[in-house]
mmCIF file with all atom_site columns, C-alpha atoms in Angstrom:
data_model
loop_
_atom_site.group_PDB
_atom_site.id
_atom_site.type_symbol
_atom_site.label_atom_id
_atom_site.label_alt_id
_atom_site.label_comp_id
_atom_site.label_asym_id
_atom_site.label_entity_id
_atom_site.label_seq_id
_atom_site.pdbx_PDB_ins_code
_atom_site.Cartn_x
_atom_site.Cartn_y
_atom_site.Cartn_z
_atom_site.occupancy
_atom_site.B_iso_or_equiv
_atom_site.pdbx_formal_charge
_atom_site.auth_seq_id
_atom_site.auth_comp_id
_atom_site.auth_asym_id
_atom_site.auth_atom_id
_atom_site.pdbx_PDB_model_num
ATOM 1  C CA . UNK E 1 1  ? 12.647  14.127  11.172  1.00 0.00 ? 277 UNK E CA 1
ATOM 2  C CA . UNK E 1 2  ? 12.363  11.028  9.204   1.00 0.00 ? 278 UNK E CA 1
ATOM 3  C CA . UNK E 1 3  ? 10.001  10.277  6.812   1.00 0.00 ? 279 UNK E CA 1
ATOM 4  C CA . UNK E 1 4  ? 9.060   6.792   9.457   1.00 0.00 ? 280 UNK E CA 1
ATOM 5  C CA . UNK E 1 5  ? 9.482   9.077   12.318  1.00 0.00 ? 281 UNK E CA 1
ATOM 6  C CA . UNK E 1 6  ? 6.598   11.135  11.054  1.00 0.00 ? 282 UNK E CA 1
ATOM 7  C CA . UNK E 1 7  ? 4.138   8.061   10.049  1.00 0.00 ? 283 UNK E CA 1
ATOM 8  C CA . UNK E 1 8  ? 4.576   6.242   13.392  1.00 0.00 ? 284 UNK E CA 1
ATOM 9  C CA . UNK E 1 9  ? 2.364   9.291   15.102  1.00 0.00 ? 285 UNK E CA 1
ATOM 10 C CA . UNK E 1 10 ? -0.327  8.937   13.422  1.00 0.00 ? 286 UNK E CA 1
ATOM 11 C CA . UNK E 1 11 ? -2.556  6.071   14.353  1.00 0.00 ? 287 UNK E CA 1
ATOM 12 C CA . UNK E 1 12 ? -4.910  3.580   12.255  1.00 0.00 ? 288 UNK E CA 1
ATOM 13 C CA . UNK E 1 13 ? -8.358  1.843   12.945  1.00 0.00 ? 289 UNK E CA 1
ATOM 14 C CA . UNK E 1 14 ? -8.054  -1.125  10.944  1.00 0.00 ? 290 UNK E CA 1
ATOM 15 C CA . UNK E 1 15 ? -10.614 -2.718  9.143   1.00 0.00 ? 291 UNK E CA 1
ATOM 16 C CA . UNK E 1 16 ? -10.358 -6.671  8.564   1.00 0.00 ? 292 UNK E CA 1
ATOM 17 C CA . UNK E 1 17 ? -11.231 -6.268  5.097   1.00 0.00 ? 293 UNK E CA 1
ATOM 18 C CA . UNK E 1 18 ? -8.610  -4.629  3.040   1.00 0.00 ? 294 UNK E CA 1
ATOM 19 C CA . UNK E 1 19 ? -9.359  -1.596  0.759   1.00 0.00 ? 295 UNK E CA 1
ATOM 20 C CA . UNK E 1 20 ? -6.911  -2.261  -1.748  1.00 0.00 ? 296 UNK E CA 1
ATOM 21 C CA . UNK E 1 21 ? -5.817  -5.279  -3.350  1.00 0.00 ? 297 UNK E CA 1
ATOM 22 C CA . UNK E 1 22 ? -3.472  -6.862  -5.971  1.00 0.00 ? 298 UNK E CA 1
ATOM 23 C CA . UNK E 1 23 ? -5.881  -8.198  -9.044  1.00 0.00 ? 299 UNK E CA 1
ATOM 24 C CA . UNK E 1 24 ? -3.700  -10.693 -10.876 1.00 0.00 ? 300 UNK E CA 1
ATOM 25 C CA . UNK E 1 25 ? -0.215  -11.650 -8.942  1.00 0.00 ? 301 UNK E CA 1
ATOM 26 C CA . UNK E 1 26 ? 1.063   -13.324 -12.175 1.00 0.00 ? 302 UNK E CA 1
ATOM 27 C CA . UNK E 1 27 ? 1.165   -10.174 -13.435 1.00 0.00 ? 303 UNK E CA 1
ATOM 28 C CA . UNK E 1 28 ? 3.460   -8.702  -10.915 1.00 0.00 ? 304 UNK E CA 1
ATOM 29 C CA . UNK E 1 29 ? 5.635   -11.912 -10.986 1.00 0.00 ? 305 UNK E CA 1
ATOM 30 C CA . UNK E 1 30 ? 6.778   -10.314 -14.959 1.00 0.00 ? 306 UNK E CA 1
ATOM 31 C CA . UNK E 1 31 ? 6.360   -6.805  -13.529 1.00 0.00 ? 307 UNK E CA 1
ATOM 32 C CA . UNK E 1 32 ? 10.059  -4.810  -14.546 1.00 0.00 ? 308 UNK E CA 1
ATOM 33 C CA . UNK E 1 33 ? 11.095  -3.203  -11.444 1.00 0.00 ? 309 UNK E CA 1
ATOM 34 C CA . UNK E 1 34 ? 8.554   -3.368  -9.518  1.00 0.00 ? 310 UNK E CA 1
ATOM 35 C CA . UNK E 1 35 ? 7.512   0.779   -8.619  1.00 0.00 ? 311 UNK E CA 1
ATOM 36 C CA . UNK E 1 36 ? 5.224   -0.399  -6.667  1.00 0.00 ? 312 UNK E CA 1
ATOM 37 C CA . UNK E 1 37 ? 7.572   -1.584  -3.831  1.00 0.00 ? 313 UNK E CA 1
ATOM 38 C CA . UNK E 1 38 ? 9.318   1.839   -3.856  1.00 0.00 ? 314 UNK E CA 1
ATOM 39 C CA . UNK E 1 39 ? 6.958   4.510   -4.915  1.00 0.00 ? 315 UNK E CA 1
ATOM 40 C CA . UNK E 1 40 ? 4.392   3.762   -1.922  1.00 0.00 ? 316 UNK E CA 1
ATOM 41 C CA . UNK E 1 41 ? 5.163   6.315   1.145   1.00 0.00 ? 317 UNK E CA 1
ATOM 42 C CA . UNK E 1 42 ? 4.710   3.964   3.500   1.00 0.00 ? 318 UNK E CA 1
ATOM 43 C CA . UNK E 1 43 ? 5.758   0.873   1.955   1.00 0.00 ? 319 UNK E CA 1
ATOM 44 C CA . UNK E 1 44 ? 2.880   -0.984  1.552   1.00 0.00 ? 320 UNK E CA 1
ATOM 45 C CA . UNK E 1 45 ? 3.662   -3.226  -1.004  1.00 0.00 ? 321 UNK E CA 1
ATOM 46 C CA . UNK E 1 46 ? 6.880   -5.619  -0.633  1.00 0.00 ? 322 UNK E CA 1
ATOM 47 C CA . UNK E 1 47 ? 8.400   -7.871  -3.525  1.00 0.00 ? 323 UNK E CA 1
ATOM 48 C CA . UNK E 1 48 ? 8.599   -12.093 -1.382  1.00 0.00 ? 324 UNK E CA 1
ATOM 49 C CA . UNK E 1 49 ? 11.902  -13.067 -3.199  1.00 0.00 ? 325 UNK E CA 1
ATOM 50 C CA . UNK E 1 50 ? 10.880  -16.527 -1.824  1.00 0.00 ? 326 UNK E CA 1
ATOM 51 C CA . UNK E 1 51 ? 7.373   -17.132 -2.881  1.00 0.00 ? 327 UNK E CA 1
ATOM 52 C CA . UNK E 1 52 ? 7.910   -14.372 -6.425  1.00 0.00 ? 328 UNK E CA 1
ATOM 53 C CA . UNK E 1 53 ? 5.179   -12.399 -4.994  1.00 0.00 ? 329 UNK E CA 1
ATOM 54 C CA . UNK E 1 54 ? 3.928   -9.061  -4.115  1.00 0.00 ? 330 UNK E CA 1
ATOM 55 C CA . UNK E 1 55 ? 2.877   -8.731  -0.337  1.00 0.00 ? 331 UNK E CA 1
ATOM 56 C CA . UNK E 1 56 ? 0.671   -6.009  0.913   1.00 0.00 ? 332 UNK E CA 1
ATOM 57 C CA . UNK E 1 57 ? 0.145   -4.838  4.139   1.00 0.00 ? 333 UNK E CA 1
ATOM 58 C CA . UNK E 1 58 ? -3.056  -2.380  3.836   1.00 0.00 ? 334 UNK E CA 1
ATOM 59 C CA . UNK E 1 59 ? -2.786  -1.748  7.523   1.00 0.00 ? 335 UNK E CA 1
ATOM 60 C CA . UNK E 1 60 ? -0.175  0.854   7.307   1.00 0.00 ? 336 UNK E CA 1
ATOM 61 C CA . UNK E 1 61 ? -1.596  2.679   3.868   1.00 0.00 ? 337 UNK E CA 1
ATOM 62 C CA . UNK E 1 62 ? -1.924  6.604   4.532   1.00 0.00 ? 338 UNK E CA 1
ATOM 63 C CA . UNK E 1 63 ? -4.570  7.154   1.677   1.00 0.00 ? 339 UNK E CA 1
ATOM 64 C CA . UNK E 1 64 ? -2.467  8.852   -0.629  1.00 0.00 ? 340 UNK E CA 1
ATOM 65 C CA . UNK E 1 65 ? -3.368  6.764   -3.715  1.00 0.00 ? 341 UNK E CA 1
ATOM 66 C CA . UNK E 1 66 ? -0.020  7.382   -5.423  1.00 0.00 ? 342 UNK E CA 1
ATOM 67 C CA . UNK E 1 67 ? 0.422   3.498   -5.590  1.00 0.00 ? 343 UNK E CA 1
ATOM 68 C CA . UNK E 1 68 ? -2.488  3.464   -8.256  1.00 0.00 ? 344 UNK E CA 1
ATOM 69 C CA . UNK E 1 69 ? -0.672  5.430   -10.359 1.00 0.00 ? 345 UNK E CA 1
ATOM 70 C CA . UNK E 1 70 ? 2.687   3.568   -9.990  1.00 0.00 ? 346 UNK E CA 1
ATOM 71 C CA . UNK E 1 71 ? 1.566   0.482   -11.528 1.00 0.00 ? 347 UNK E CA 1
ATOM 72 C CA . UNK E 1 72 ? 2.094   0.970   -15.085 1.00 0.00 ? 348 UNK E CA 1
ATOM 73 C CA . UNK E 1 73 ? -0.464  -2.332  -15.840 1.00 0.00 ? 349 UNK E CA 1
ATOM 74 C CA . UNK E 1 74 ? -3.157  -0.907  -13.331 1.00 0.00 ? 350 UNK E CA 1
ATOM 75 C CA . UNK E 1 75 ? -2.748  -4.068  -11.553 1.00 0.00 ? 351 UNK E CA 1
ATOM 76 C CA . UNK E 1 76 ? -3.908  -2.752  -7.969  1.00 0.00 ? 352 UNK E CA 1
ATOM 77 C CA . UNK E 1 77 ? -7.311  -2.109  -6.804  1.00 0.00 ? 353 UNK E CA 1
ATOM 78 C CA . UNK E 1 78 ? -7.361  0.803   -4.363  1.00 0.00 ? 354 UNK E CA 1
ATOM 79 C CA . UNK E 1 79 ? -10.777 2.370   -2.847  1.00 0.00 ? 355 UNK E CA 1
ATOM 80 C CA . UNK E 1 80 ? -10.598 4.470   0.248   1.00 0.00 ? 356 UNK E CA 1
ATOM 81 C CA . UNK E 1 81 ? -11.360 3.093   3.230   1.00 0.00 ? 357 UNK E CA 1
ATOM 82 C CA . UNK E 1 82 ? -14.823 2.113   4.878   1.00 0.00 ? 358 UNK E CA 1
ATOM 83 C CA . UNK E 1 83 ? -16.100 5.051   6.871   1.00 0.00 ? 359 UNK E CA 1
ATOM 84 C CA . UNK E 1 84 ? -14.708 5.056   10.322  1.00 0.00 ? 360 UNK E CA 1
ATOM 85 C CA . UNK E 1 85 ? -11.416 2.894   9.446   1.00 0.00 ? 361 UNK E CA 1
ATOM 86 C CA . UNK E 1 86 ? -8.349  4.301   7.850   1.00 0.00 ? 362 UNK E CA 1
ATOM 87 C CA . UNK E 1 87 ? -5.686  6.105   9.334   1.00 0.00 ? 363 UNK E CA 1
ATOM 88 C CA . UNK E 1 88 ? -5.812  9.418   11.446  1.00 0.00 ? 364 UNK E CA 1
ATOM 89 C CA . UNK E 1 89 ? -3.332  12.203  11.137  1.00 0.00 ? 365 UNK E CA 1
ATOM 90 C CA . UNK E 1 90 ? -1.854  13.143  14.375  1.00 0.00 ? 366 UNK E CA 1
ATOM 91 C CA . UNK E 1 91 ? -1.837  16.850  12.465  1.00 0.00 ? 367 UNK E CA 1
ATOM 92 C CA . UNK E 1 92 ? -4.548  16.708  10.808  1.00 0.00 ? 368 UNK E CA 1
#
């Protein structure tokens, strides 16, 4: 089973404010490569060619926190989510 096979069971509650954010875009507009946009499970983070930006989509995040360490300039604020929203493991 794919890797997006497996994270479409589980389900979310969303919470309209984000817990994680991008501190200083002009920092990932000189950002070399970008982990970010490829170390992140579930592909949270995605490089706008257009508008030279990083786009988030918090809504999808499975917690795993590996995207704080992928940012070699510390650039993204990550907390877990408010109690009650966040995703929920189908398997616990």
């Amino acid at each position: 089973m794919r890797l997006e096979d497996k994270l479409f069971l589980n389900r979310y509650q969303t919470d309209k404010h984000p817990h994680l954010r991008i501190k200083d875009r002009e920092v990932c507009r000189h950002c070399e490569g970008k982990p970010c946009t490829f170390i992140c499970p579930a592909r949270v983070y995605v490089w706008n060619e257009r508008e030279e930006r990083i786009e988030t989509a918090y809504e999808g995040c499975v917690e795993c926190g590996t995207c704080r360490y992928g940012c070699a300039h510390d650039n993204i604020d990550w907390r877990n989510p408010r109690g009650g929203f966040g995703i929920l493991y189908k398997y616990g």
